[in-house]
Amino acid sequence: MLELKYVRQNIDAVKRVLIDRNDSTDLDKFEKSEAKRREILVEIEALRNSRNVVSDEIAKMKRQGENADTLVSDMRTVSAKIKEIEKTLSENEEIVKNTLISIPNIPHPSVPVGNDESDNSLVRQVGNIPDFNFKPLAHWTLGENLKILDFEKASKITGARFPLYMGAGARIERGLINFMLDLHTGEHGYTEVLPPFIVNRNSMTNTGQLPKFEEDLFKLDGWDYYLIPTAEVPVTNILQKETLDESTLPVKYTACTPCFRSEAGSYGKDTRGLIRQHQFNKVELVKFAHPDKSYDELETLLNNAEEVLKRLELPYRVVLLCTGDLGFSAAKTYDIEVWMPAQGMYREISSCSNFESFQARRGNIRFKSKGKKGTELVHTLNGSGLAVGRTVAAILENYQQEDGSVVIPDGLRPYMGNMERIQL
RNA sequence: GGAGAGAUGGCCGAGUUGGCUGAAGGCGCUCGCCUGCUAAGCGAGUGUAGGGCAAAAACCUUACCGAGAGUUCGAAUCUCUCUCUCUCCGCCA
């Protein structure tokens, strides 16, 4: 959420942002209601003030045994008047609040203006695309042939878009999780956390999934609880309503959780394989940073995520998302895309964002500096480090051999009981 | 699921015959003084959000004692609803 005062004072800039982001939020109605709201506020505060002052007077008179009936009846009128105006006030407040919560974050100046992913800019390309002297198979074919992935059985258990890993498939998923968490905790300085996978409405609102993107979420029937679409939600909310000491910044958490997404509106997209599932595991990196340092922290967060791919020796590229492709809460986002040989294209495997104070304002996450009065909002950041299912898919496709077996990347072998190869 | 207790500032903790309590007292923190150093001591200050006000300071003002609604001239205090926490019993991985 942006600051109300900022939006009011920079209304044209905000309107431009909405255009850049293809967002149709109506700010004209907002402007009118905000003006009305302030007008009424002045009036109502004057009335409340006189009520407070006179009520004190009544108290004094009563204590001295004087008759205060006139004043009491005057105030009865004033209170009725207040109640009446309060209704108009809250109507306008409602409009202001609802609009404010629907306005996306302001993109950082370094973010290219653009319409969609074709306007994203390439930051770097790392690793060599493998050269196959045979036609590489899709990971779902490899996985089914090797009997380590079984989508048919998974659909019996639940339905479409759920994974079932068997044998070495389950093992590689688990090995990757441990590999990633060990890297981030042991070498990158993150603290491992294991949060709830179900969160309440407030937490979802703080990180920006609600109220606008309810249709992307799984909601528990009869509860105001949701399955998390990413660990970002519970982990960022660990510190909601807290005031940190500046010296503790940046706070760095990592967590592996399942992620649940309804994938509404993506019917027919990536129907096969591990790329787009209703449930998948993801190792997430979350930072709470000082505003002056948050863009440096974004770069190191990105590097921390890239390190996973480097150690697995998977080719990838980093792209900077343009305004039109940027997520609702983010001010700047890098996507890491891994090479998928069978599809002959790069696919997103991580998304690293700086949300600046957008989430912190909603969640009320602050810090206090020594010797400075008051508190400031922290900047929140997060990124995948990495999406585990997609990493499995990338390993299967990039490390496949002509005989249909898959070589385990060197860096992962210690986590696989030194297994060198998955074969029938 | 049954029975009970509770929720007050950064923290602890008073305040429930409604009014002078934005909130005693303590701790912590900040600044100053004092002291070879440390510890202690002394003095002052120390919530958040909004509006007046475009902006810095100052000033004025409103709201906030778990959330929401109500009673009242006036609510931390009374009434109702909800949420959460704790204790005991039952059930359970």
Short mmCIF file of C-alpha atoms (C1' of nucleotides) in Angstrom, two decimals:
data_model
loop_
_atom_site.label_atom_id
_atom_site.label_comp_id
_atom_site.label_asym_id
_atom_site.label_seq_id
_atom_site.Cartn_x
_atom_site.Cartn_y
_atom_site.Cartn_z
CA MET A 1 0.00 0.00 0.00
CA LEU A 2 1.17 3.48 -0.79
CA GLU A 3 0.91 6.29 1.73
CA LEU A 4 -2.38 8.16 1.43
CA LYS A 5 -0.66 11.53 1.64
CA TYR A 6 1.73 10.53 -1.13
CA VAL A 7 -1.08 9.52 -3.46
CA ARG A 8 -3.02 12.69 -2.76
CA GLN A 9 -0.05 14.92 -3.39
CA ASN A 10 1.26 13.03 -6.42
CA ILE A 11 -1.98 12.04 -8.03
CA ASP A 12 -0.74 12.60 -11.59
CA ALA A 13 2.38 10.53 -11.04
CA VAL A 14 0.27 7.73 -9.62
CA LYS A 15 -2.08 7.89 -12.58
CA ARG A 16 0.88 7.53 -14.90
CA VAL A 17 2.04 4.49 -12.95
CA LEU A 18 -1.38 2.91 -13.36
CA ILE A 19 -1.13 3.38 -17.11
CA ASP A 20 2.39 1.94 -17.21
CA ARG A 21 1.19 -1.07 -15.28
CA ASN A 22 -2.00 -1.63 -17.30
CA ASP A 23 -4.06 -1.04 -14.17
CA SER A 24 -7.56 0.37 -14.46
CA THR A 25 -8.11 1.56 -10.89
CA ASP A 26 -10.35 4.65 -10.91
CA LEU A 27 -8.64 7.59 -9.22
CA ASP A 28 -11.18 10.28 -10.06
CA LYS A 29 -13.69 8.89 -7.62
CA PHE A 30 -10.88 8.54 -5.13
CA GLU A 31 -9.89 12.18 -5.47
CA LYS A 32 -13.44 13.37 -4.88
CA SER A 33 -13.96 11.16 -1.85
CA GLU A 34 -10.62 12.12 -0.37
CA ALA A 35 -11.44 15.82 -0.65
CA LYS A 36 -14.87 15.24 0.86
CA ARG A 37 -13.39 13.11 3.61
CA ARG A 38 -11.02 15.82 4.72
CA GLU A 39 -13.69 18.46 4.59
CA ILE A 40 -15.97 16.43 6.84
CA LEU A 41 -13.09 15.55 9.11
CA VAL A 42 -12.46 19.20 9.91
CA GLU A 43 -16.11 19.73 10.70
CA ILE A 44 -16.46 16.61 12.78
CA GLU A 45 -13.33 17.31 14.78
CA ALA A 46 -14.63 20.74 15.72
CA LEU A 47 -17.87 19.18 16.92
CA ARG A 48 -16.07 16.48 18.85
CA ASN A 49 -13.87 19.10 20.42
CA SER A 50 -16.80 21.12 21.66
CA ARG A 51 -18.38 17.96 22.99
CA ASN A 52 -15.20 17.09 24.89
CA VAL A 53 -14.86 20.59 26.30
CA VAL A 54 -18.48 20.89 27.38
CA SER A 55 -18.55 17.40 28.83
CA ASP A 56 -15.69 18.41 31.10
CA GLU A 57 -17.68 21.43 32.08
CA ILE A 58 -20.70 19.31 32.90
CA ALA A 59 -18.53 17.13 35.07
CA LYS A 60 -17.27 20.16 36.97
CA MET A 61 -20.74 21.57 37.49
CA LYS A 62 -22.07 18.25 38.69
CA ARG A 63 -19.23 17.92 41.13
CA GLN A 64 -20.20 21.27 42.57
CA GLY A 65 -23.81 20.23 42.69
CA GLU A 66 -24.94 22.67 40.03
CA ASN A 67 -27.63 21.94 37.49
CA ALA A 68 -26.24 21.17 34.01
CA ASP A 69 -29.42 20.20 32.22
CA THR A 70 -29.13 22.92 29.58
CA LEU A 71 -25.64 21.90 28.62
CA VAL A 72 -26.58 18.25 28.61
CA SER A 73 -29.42 18.83 26.22
CA ASP A 74 -27.18 21.00 24.02
CA MET A 75 -24.70 18.21 23.82
CA ARG A 76 -27.41 15.74 23.04
CA THR A 77 -27.98 17.74 19.85
CA VAL A 78 -24.27 17.93 19.10
CA SER A 79 -23.86 14.19 19.52
CA ALA A 80 -26.76 13.51 17.20
CA LYS A 81 -25.18 15.81 14.64
CA ILE A 82 -21.84 14.04 14.96
CA LYS A 83 -23.46 10.69 14.48
CA GLU A 84 -25.15 11.92 11.35
CA ILE A 85 -22.00 13.30 9.75
CA GLU A 86 -20.02 10.24 10.77
CA LYS A 87 -22.05 8.23 8.32
CA THR A 88 -20.98 10.37 5.38
CA LEU A 89 -17.44 10.34 6.66
CA SER A 90 -17.23 6.58 6.81
CA GLU A 91 -18.76 6.23 3.35
CA ASN A 92 -16.02 8.37 1.91
CA GLU A 93 -13.35 6.73 4.04
CA GLU A 94 -14.46 3.39 2.66
CA ILE A 95 -13.95 4.53 -0.92
CA VAL A 96 -10.56 6.04 -0.13
CA LYS A 97 -9.43 2.92 1.72
CA ASN A 98 -10.63 0.51 -0.93
CA THR A 99 -8.96 2.48 -3.69
CA LEU A 100 -5.73 2.89 -1.80
CA ILE A 101 -5.46 -0.84 -1.19
CA SER A 102 -6.00 -1.50 -4.90
CA ILE A 103 -3.19 0.76 -6.11
CA PRO A 104 -0.07 -1.18 -7.07
CA ASN A 105 3.42 -0.20 -5.97
CA ILE A 106 5.40 2.51 -7.77
CA PRO A 107 8.08 0.96 -9.99
CA HIS A 108 11.69 1.91 -9.23
CA PRO A 109 13.18 4.36 -11.80
CA SER A 110 15.47 1.60 -13.12
CA VAL A 111 12.47 -0.48 -14.20
CA PRO A 112 11.89 -0.30 -17.97
CA VAL A 113 8.48 0.88 -19.10
CA GLY A 114 6.79 -1.78 -21.15
CA ASN A 115 3.67 -3.73 -21.86
CA ASP A 116 4.42 -7.35 -21.23
CA GLU A 117 7.24 -9.85 -20.88
CA SER A 118 8.56 -9.09 -24.36
CA ASP A 119 9.64 -5.70 -23.00
CA ASN A 120 11.64 -7.17 -20.13
CA SER A 121 15.34 -6.48 -20.37
CA LEU A 122 18.06 -9.09 -20.32
CA VAL A 123 20.53 -8.56 -17.49
CA ARG A 124 22.89 -11.47 -18.00
CA GLN A 125 23.14 -14.95 -19.34
CA VAL A 126 25.12 -17.54 -17.41
CA GLY A 127 26.29 -21.06 -18.29
CA ASN A 128 26.40 -22.87 -21.58
CA ILE A 129 23.35 -24.30 -23.24
CA PRO A 130 23.98 -28.06 -23.55
CA ASP A 131 24.48 -29.43 -27.00
CA PHE A 132 22.59 -32.68 -27.52
CA ASN A 133 23.39 -34.99 -30.40
CA PHE A 134 19.93 -36.45 -29.99
CA LYS A 135 16.50 -34.93 -29.55
CA PRO A 136 16.14 -34.06 -25.88
CA LEU A 137 12.99 -35.34 -24.20
CA ALA A 138 10.60 -33.33 -22.08
CA HIS A 139 11.06 -33.85 -18.35
CA TRP A 140 7.62 -35.42 -17.99
CA THR A 141 8.49 -38.05 -20.55
CA LEU A 142 11.84 -38.71 -18.89
CA GLY A 143 10.19 -38.80 -15.47
CA GLU A 144 7.47 -41.20 -16.52
CA ASN A 145 9.94 -43.46 -18.37
CA LEU A 146 12.18 -43.59 -15.31
CA LYS A 147 9.14 -44.16 -13.09
CA ILE A 148 10.01 -41.22 -10.87
CA LEU A 149 7.05 -39.01 -11.85
CA ASP A 150 3.49 -40.26 -12.19
CA PHE A 151 0.92 -37.65 -13.15
CA GLU A 152 -1.75 -40.21 -13.92
CA LYS A 153 -1.74 -41.63 -10.43
CA ALA A 154 -1.64 -38.10 -9.00
CA SER A 155 -4.81 -37.23 -10.88
CA LYS A 156 -6.54 -40.25 -9.36
CA ILE A 157 -5.58 -39.05 -5.90
CA THR A 158 -6.62 -35.46 -6.43
CA GLY A 159 -7.01 -34.19 -9.98
CA ALA A 160 -5.07 -32.35 -12.62
CA ARG A 161 -1.97 -30.34 -11.80
CA PHE A 162 -0.75 -32.29 -8.81
CA PRO A 163 2.62 -34.03 -8.78
CA LEU A 164 3.43 -37.51 -7.55
CA TYR A 165 7.12 -38.26 -7.18
CA MET A 166 8.27 -41.82 -6.70
CA GLY A 167 11.61 -43.34 -5.71
CA ALA A 168 14.57 -41.31 -6.96
CA GLY A 169 12.14 -38.57 -7.96
CA ALA A 170 11.01 -38.06 -4.39
CA ARG A 171 14.63 -38.34 -3.33
CA ILE A 172 15.88 -35.65 -5.71
CA GLU A 173 13.15 -33.26 -4.57
CA ARG A 174 14.11 -33.82 -0.94
CA GLY A 175 17.82 -33.63 -1.77
CA LEU A 176 17.35 -30.30 -3.53
CA ILE A 177 15.45 -28.86 -0.59
CA ASN A 178 18.24 -29.78 1.81
CA PHE A 179 20.89 -28.59 -0.62
CA MET A 180 19.26 -25.18 -1.03
CA LEU A 181 18.49 -24.67 2.66
CA ASP A 182 22.02 -25.69 3.66
CA LEU A 183 23.47 -23.24 1.15
CA HIS A 184 21.36 -20.31 2.28
CA THR A 185 21.71 -20.94 6.00
CA GLY A 186 25.33 -22.10 5.96
CA GLU A 187 26.88 -19.71 3.45
CA HIS A 188 24.43 -16.86 2.86
CA GLY A 189 23.50 -16.12 6.46
CA TYR A 190 19.75 -16.77 6.41
CA THR A 191 17.89 -18.18 9.40
CA GLU A 192 15.78 -21.19 8.58
CA VAL A 193 12.13 -21.00 9.56
CA LEU A 194 9.25 -23.39 9.14
CA PRO A 195 6.01 -21.41 9.14
CA PRO A 196 2.33 -22.35 8.97
CA PHE A 197 1.12 -23.25 5.48
CA ILE A 198 -2.31 -21.79 6.19
CA VAL A 199 -2.68 -18.09 6.95
CA ASN A 200 -5.46 -15.67 7.79
CA ARG A 201 -6.90 -12.89 5.68
CA ASN A 202 -4.88 -10.21 7.37
CA SER A 203 -1.55 -11.82 6.49
CA MET A 204 -2.64 -12.26 2.87
CA THR A 205 -3.60 -8.59 2.77
CA ASN A 206 -0.31 -7.44 4.25
CA THR A 207 1.76 -9.04 1.49
CA GLY A 208 -0.65 -7.93 -1.23
CA GLN A 209 -2.37 -11.15 -2.37
CA LEU A 210 -5.66 -9.78 -1.05
CA PRO A 211 -8.01 -8.19 -1.74
CA LYS A 212 -7.26 -8.14 -5.47
CA PHE A 213 -6.13 -11.68 -6.21
CA GLU A 214 -8.48 -13.84 -4.22
CA GLU A 215 -9.25 -16.02 -7.25
CA ASP A 216 -5.62 -17.19 -7.36
CA LEU A 217 -5.85 -18.64 -3.85
CA PHE A 218 -7.24 -21.76 -2.25
CA LYS A 219 -9.53 -20.82 0.61
CA LEU A 220 -10.56 -23.18 3.41
CA ASP A 221 -14.27 -23.83 3.39
CA GLY A 222 -15.91 -22.35 6.48
CA TRP A 223 -12.76 -20.51 7.58
CA ASP A 224 -11.28 -17.15 6.78
CA TYR A 225 -8.03 -19.01 6.18
CA TYR A 226 -6.08 -19.59 2.98
CA LEU A 227 -3.44 -22.04 1.76
CA ILE A 228 -0.24 -20.11 1.14
CA PRO A 229 0.69 -19.47 -2.51
CA THR A 230 4.29 -18.80 -1.40
CA ALA A 231 6.29 -18.77 1.84
CA GLU A 232 6.58 -15.02 1.33
CA VAL A 233 3.21 -14.66 3.04
CA PRO A 234 3.81 -16.38 6.39
CA VAL A 235 7.50 -15.46 6.56
CA THR A 236 7.04 -11.73 5.88
CA ASN A 237 4.25 -11.71 8.42
CA ILE A 238 6.50 -13.10 11.14
CA LEU A 239 7.47 -9.52 11.90
CA GLN A 240 4.13 -7.79 11.32
CA LYS A 241 3.31 -5.13 13.93
CA GLU A 242 6.89 -5.16 15.23
CA THR A 243 9.47 -2.45 15.69
CA LEU A 244 12.96 -3.77 15.04
CA ASP A 245 16.19 -2.27 16.22
CA GLU A 246 18.15 -0.80 13.33
CA SER A 247 21.22 -2.77 14.34
CA THR A 248 19.41 -6.07 13.65
CA LEU A 249 18.86 -5.19 9.98
CA PRO A 250 18.87 -6.84 7.60
CA VAL A 251 16.85 -9.72 9.03
CA LYS A 252 17.16 -12.70 6.68
CA TYR A 253 14.89 -15.74 6.72
CA THR A 254 14.71 -18.77 4.48
CA ALA A 255 11.94 -21.35 4.42
CA CYS A 256 10.88 -24.30 2.35
CA THR A 257 7.15 -24.69 2.08
CA PRO A 258 4.64 -26.17 -0.27
CA CYS A 259 2.88 -23.51 -2.33
CA PHE A 260 -0.73 -23.76 -3.41
CA ARG A 261 -2.05 -21.86 -6.40
CA SER A 262 -5.40 -22.14 -8.12
CA GLU A 263 -3.85 -21.11 -11.46
CA ALA A 264 -7.16 -19.56 -12.39
CA GLY A 265 -7.00 -18.28 -15.94
CA SER A 266 -4.13 -20.49 -17.02
CA TYR A 267 -6.18 -23.40 -18.34
CA GLY A 268 -4.39 -25.02 -21.20
CA LYS A 269 -1.03 -23.49 -20.27
CA ASP A 270 1.77 -25.88 -19.34
CA THR A 271 -0.68 -28.71 -18.90
CA ARG A 272 2.05 -31.31 -18.76
CA GLY A 273 4.89 -31.73 -16.37
CA LEU A 274 6.10 -29.97 -13.28
CA ILE A 275 6.03 -26.39 -14.54
CA ARG A 276 2.55 -25.33 -13.47
CA GLN A 277 1.07 -27.24 -10.57
CA HIS A 278 -1.53 -26.50 -7.91
CA GLN A 279 0.99 -27.66 -5.31
CA PHE A 280 4.76 -27.33 -5.45
CA ASN A 281 7.66 -26.87 -3.08
CA LYS A 282 9.66 -23.70 -3.01
CA VAL A 283 12.61 -22.48 -0.97
CA GLU A 284 12.03 -18.82 -0.28
CA LEU A 285 14.42 -16.06 0.77
CA VAL A 286 12.98 -13.12 2.71
CA LYS A 287 14.74 -9.98 3.88
CA PHE A 288 13.78 -7.02 6.02
CA ALA A 289 16.17 -4.23 5.13
CA HIS A 290 17.04 -0.64 5.87
CA PRO A 291 15.53 1.59 3.15
CA ASP A 292 18.96 2.96 2.21
CA LYS A 293 20.30 -0.54 1.63
CA SER A 294 17.37 -2.36 0.13
CA TYR A 295 18.51 -2.19 -3.49
CA ASP A 296 21.93 -3.54 -2.55
CA GLU A 297 20.13 -6.26 -0.65
CA LEU A 298 18.08 -7.06 -3.74
CA GLU A 299 21.28 -7.65 -5.71
CA THR A 300 22.71 -10.00 -3.09
CA LEU A 301 19.40 -11.80 -2.75
CA LEU A 302 19.44 -12.33 -6.50
CA ASN A 303 23.02 -13.57 -6.31
CA ASN A 304 22.08 -15.96 -3.50
CA ALA A 305 19.37 -17.46 -5.69
CA GLU A 306 21.65 -17.63 -8.73
CA GLU A 307 24.26 -19.48 -6.70
CA VAL A 308 21.94 -22.48 -6.54
CA LEU A 309 21.86 -22.72 -10.33
CA LYS A 310 25.61 -22.16 -10.57
CA ARG A 311 26.30 -25.04 -8.23
CA LEU A 312 23.91 -27.27 -10.10
CA GLU A 313 25.58 -26.10 -13.31
CA LEU A 314 22.29 -25.23 -14.97
CA PRO A 315 22.31 -22.55 -17.67
CA TYR A 316 20.12 -19.56 -16.91
CA ARG A 317 19.55 -15.93 -17.58
CA VAL A 318 18.43 -13.00 -15.45
CA VAL A 319 15.82 -10.57 -16.73
CA LEU A 320 14.56 -7.32 -15.29
CA LEU A 321 10.78 -7.13 -15.45
CA CYS A 322 9.21 -4.15 -17.18
CA THR A 323 6.39 -2.11 -15.65
CA GLY A 324 3.68 -4.12 -17.39
CA ASP A 325 4.99 -7.45 -16.13
CA LEU A 326 5.74 -6.33 -12.58
CA GLY A 327 3.75 -7.89 -9.74
CA PHE A 328 1.26 -5.80 -7.79
CA SER A 329 3.34 -5.24 -4.66
CA ALA A 330 6.79 -5.07 -6.21
CA ALA A 331 8.83 -1.96 -7.01
CA LYS A 332 11.46 -3.93 -8.89
CA THR A 333 11.73 -7.57 -9.84
CA TYR A 334 14.39 -9.76 -11.42
CA ASP A 335 13.31 -13.10 -12.78
CA ILE A 336 15.79 -15.93 -13.07
CA GLU A 337 14.96 -18.19 -15.96
CA VAL A 338 16.50 -21.63 -16.39
CA TRP A 339 17.14 -23.24 -19.74
CA MET A 340 14.72 -26.03 -20.61
CA PRO A 341 16.19 -27.98 -23.56
CA ALA A 342 13.07 -29.87 -24.61
CA GLN A 343 11.06 -26.68 -24.92
CA GLY A 344 14.04 -24.80 -26.28
CA MET A 345 13.36 -21.84 -24.04
CA TYR A 346 14.11 -20.25 -20.70
CA ARG A 347 11.50 -20.73 -17.97
CA GLU A 348 11.08 -18.74 -14.77
CA ILE A 349 12.54 -20.53 -11.77
CA SER A 350 12.89 -17.61 -9.38
CA SER A 351 11.50 -14.15 -8.92
CA CYS A 352 13.40 -11.69 -6.71
CA SER A 353 11.69 -8.49 -5.69
CA ASN A 354 12.05 -5.38 -3.60
CA PHE A 355 8.70 -4.26 -2.23
CA GLU A 356 10.17 -1.20 -0.55
CA SER A 357 7.72 -0.08 2.16
CA PHE A 358 4.61 -1.32 0.33
CA GLN A 359 4.17 -4.48 2.41
CA ALA A 360 5.73 -3.02 5.55
CA ARG A 361 3.12 -0.25 5.60
CA ARG A 362 0.28 -2.74 5.48
CA GLY A 363 1.91 -5.07 7.97
CA ASN A 364 3.27 -2.26 10.13
CA ILE A 365 6.85 -3.51 10.15
CA ARG A 366 9.12 -0.75 11.45
CA PHE A 367 12.58 -0.11 12.76
CA LYS A 368 14.02 2.35 15.21
CA SER A 369 17.36 4.10 14.80
CA LYS A 370 19.51 4.93 17.80
CA GLY A 371 19.35 8.62 18.66
CA LYS A 372 16.57 9.31 16.17
CA LYS A 373 13.07 9.85 17.36
CA GLY A 374 10.20 7.96 15.85
CA THR A 375 10.30 4.86 13.71
CA GLU A 376 10.55 4.14 10.01
CA LEU A 377 9.08 1.42 7.82
CA VAL A 378 11.50 -1.30 6.76
CA HIS A 379 11.80 -2.44 3.18
CA THR A 380 10.80 -6.02 2.52
CA LEU A 381 12.31 -8.22 -0.16
CA ASN A 382 11.94 -11.78 -1.22
CA GLY A 383 12.86 -14.24 -3.89
CA SER A 384 12.69 -17.90 -4.67
CA GLY A 385 15.83 -19.75 -3.96
CA LEU A 386 14.52 -21.77 -5.88
CA ALA A 387 11.23 -23.29 -6.99
CA VAL A 388 12.03 -26.94 -6.31
CA GLY A 389 9.73 -28.68 -8.78
CA ARG A 390 10.98 -26.58 -11.65
CA THR A 391 14.55 -27.28 -10.57
CA VAL A 392 13.85 -31.00 -10.78
CA ALA A 393 12.41 -30.46 -14.25
CA ALA A 394 15.48 -28.48 -15.31
CA ILE A 395 17.88 -31.13 -14.01
CA LEU A 396 16.01 -33.92 -15.77
CA GLU A 397 16.05 -32.10 -19.08
CA ASN A 398 19.57 -30.66 -18.96
CA TYR A 399 21.27 -33.76 -17.57
CA GLN A 400 19.49 -36.36 -19.68
CA GLN A 401 21.53 -38.91 -21.59
CA GLU A 402 20.85 -40.57 -24.88
CA ASP A 403 19.92 -43.84 -23.12
CA GLY A 404 17.17 -42.08 -21.18
CA SER A 405 19.03 -41.96 -17.89
CA VAL A 406 19.73 -38.74 -16.01
CA VAL A 407 23.07 -37.83 -14.46
CA ILE A 408 22.89 -36.21 -11.02
CA PRO A 409 24.76 -32.87 -10.89
CA ASP A 410 27.99 -33.15 -8.87
CA GLY A 411 26.91 -30.56 -6.32
CA LEU A 412 23.76 -32.49 -5.51
CA ARG A 413 25.26 -35.95 -5.10
CA PRO A 414 26.09 -35.61 -1.40
CA TYR A 415 22.37 -35.02 -0.88
CA MET A 416 21.46 -38.11 -2.91
CA GLY A 417 23.54 -40.68 -1.06
CA ASN A 418 26.21 -40.10 -3.71
CA MET A 419 23.91 -41.41 -6.42
CA GLU A 420 25.46 -40.57 -9.78
CA ARG A 421 22.67 -41.36 -12.15
CA ILE A 422 18.94 -42.07 -12.26
CA GLN A 423 18.19 -45.01 -14.49
CA LEU A 424 15.70 -47.80 -14.77
"C1'" G B 1 -16.11 -30.63 22.68
"C1'" G B 2 -16.99 -29.06 28.43
"C1'" A B 3 -15.44 -25.52 32.62
"C1'" G B 4 -12.88 -21.21 33.97
"C1'" A B 5 -9.31 -16.83 33.61
"C1'" G B 6 -7.52 -12.99 30.84
"C1'" A B 7 -6.12 -9.11 26.66
"C1'" U B 8 -3.94 -1.68 28.97
"C1'" G B 9 2.23 2.14 26.01
"C1'" G B 10 8.87 -0.80 23.64
"C1'" C B 11 8.25 -4.22 28.13
"C1'" C B 12 6.23 -5.16 33.17
"C1'" G B 13 2.09 -3.41 35.62
"C1'" A B 14 -1.99 0.06 38.25
"C1'" G B 15 -6.67 1.63 37.03
"C1'" U B 16 -13.82 -1.78 36.61
"C1'" U B 17 -19.15 2.55 42.30
"C1'" G B 18 -18.38 6.07 34.12
"C1'" G B 19 -15.75 12.51 34.15
"C1'" C B 20 -9.41 16.10 36.17
"C1'" U B 21 -6.13 8.93 33.11
"C1'" G B 22 -3.00 9.28 26.65
"C1'" A B 23 -3.16 6.65 30.75
"C1'" A B 24 0.07 6.03 38.04
"C1'" G B 25 4.52 3.26 39.30
"C1'" G B 26 8.64 0.51 37.54
"C1'" C B 27 11.98 -1.21 33.65
"C1'" G B 28 14.05 0.12 29.15
"C1'" C B 29 15.59 4.02 25.84
"C1'" U B 30 17.43 9.34 24.60
"C1'" C B 31 19.84 13.85 26.17
"C1'" G B 32 22.41 16.48 30.09
"C1'" C B 33 25.04 16.47 34.96
"C1'" C B 34 28.19 13.86 38.29
"C1'" U B 35 32.06 10.11 39.00
"C1'" G B 36 40.01 7.78 37.64
"C1'" C B 37 37.26 3.36 34.60
"C1'" U B 38 33.01 0.22 35.48
"C1'" A B 39 28.74 0.15 38.49
"C1'" A B 40 25.66 3.40 40.95
"C1'" G B 41 23.47 8.41 41.40
"C1'" C B 42 20.89 13.15 39.86
"C1'" G B 43 17.80 16.06 36.28
"C1'" A B 44 14.85 16.34 31.84
"C1'" G B 45 12.54 13.84 28.01
"C1'" U B 46 10.45 9.43 25.75
"C1'" G B 47 3.60 6.06 21.83
"C1'" U B 48 1.11 5.69 17.00
"C1'" A B 49 -1.98 7.40 13.09
"C1'" G B 50 -4.67 11.46 10.93
"C1'" G B 51 -6.45 16.65 10.17
"C1'" G B 52 -5.73 22.08 10.38
"C1'" C B 53 -1.31 22.89 6.34
"C1'" A B 54 1.88 22.61 0.03
"C1'" A B 55 6.50 22.31 2.84
"C1'" A B 56 10.49 22.54 7.76
"C1'" A B 57 9.68 23.91 12.80
"C1'" A B 58 6.10 25.38 16.23
"C1'" C B 59 1.22 25.30 17.67
"C1'" C B 60 -3.92 23.60 17.81
"C1'" U B 61 -7.01 19.41 17.27
"C1'" U B 62 -9.16 14.25 16.56
"C1'" A B 63 -8.78 9.06 17.19
"C1'" C B 64 -6.56 4.84 19.53
"C1'" C B 65 -6.45 0.67 26.58
"C1'" G B 66 -7.66 -7.00 21.65
"C1'" A B 67 -11.73 -5.97 17.26
"C1'" G B 68 -16.61 -4.24 16.17
"C1'" A B 69 -21.38 -2.37 17.69
"C1'" G B 70 -24.40 -0.09 21.64
"C1'" U B 71 -25.89 2.89 26.21
"C1'" U B 72 -24.51 8.04 27.84
"C1'" C B 73 -23.71 15.02 27.70
"C1'" G B 74 -19.24 11.97 28.63
"C1'" A B 75 -16.59 4.97 28.24
"C1'" A B 76 -10.06 1.79 29.48
"C1'" U B 77 -14.26 1.50 33.06
"C1'" C B 78 -21.31 -0.41 31.68
"C1'" U B 79 -24.04 -3.85 27.70
"C1'" C B 80 -23.79 -7.11 23.35
"C1'" U B 81 -21.07 -9.77 19.44
"C1'" C B 82 -16.49 -11.54 17.75
"C1'" U B 83 -11.11 -12.75 17.87
"C1'" C B 84 -6.96 -14.33 20.36
"C1'" U B 85 -4.12 -16.17 24.72
"C1'" C B 86 -3.77 -19.13 29.20
"C1'" U B 87 -5.44 -23.16 32.88
"C1'" C B 88 -8.19 -27.74 33.89
"C1'" C B 89 -11.11 -32.01 31.78
"C1'" G B 90 -12.22 -35.02 27.31
"C1'" C B 91 -10.40 -36.51 22.41
"C1'" C B 92 -6.13 -36.94 19.31
"C1'" A B 93 -0.82 -37.17 15.57
#
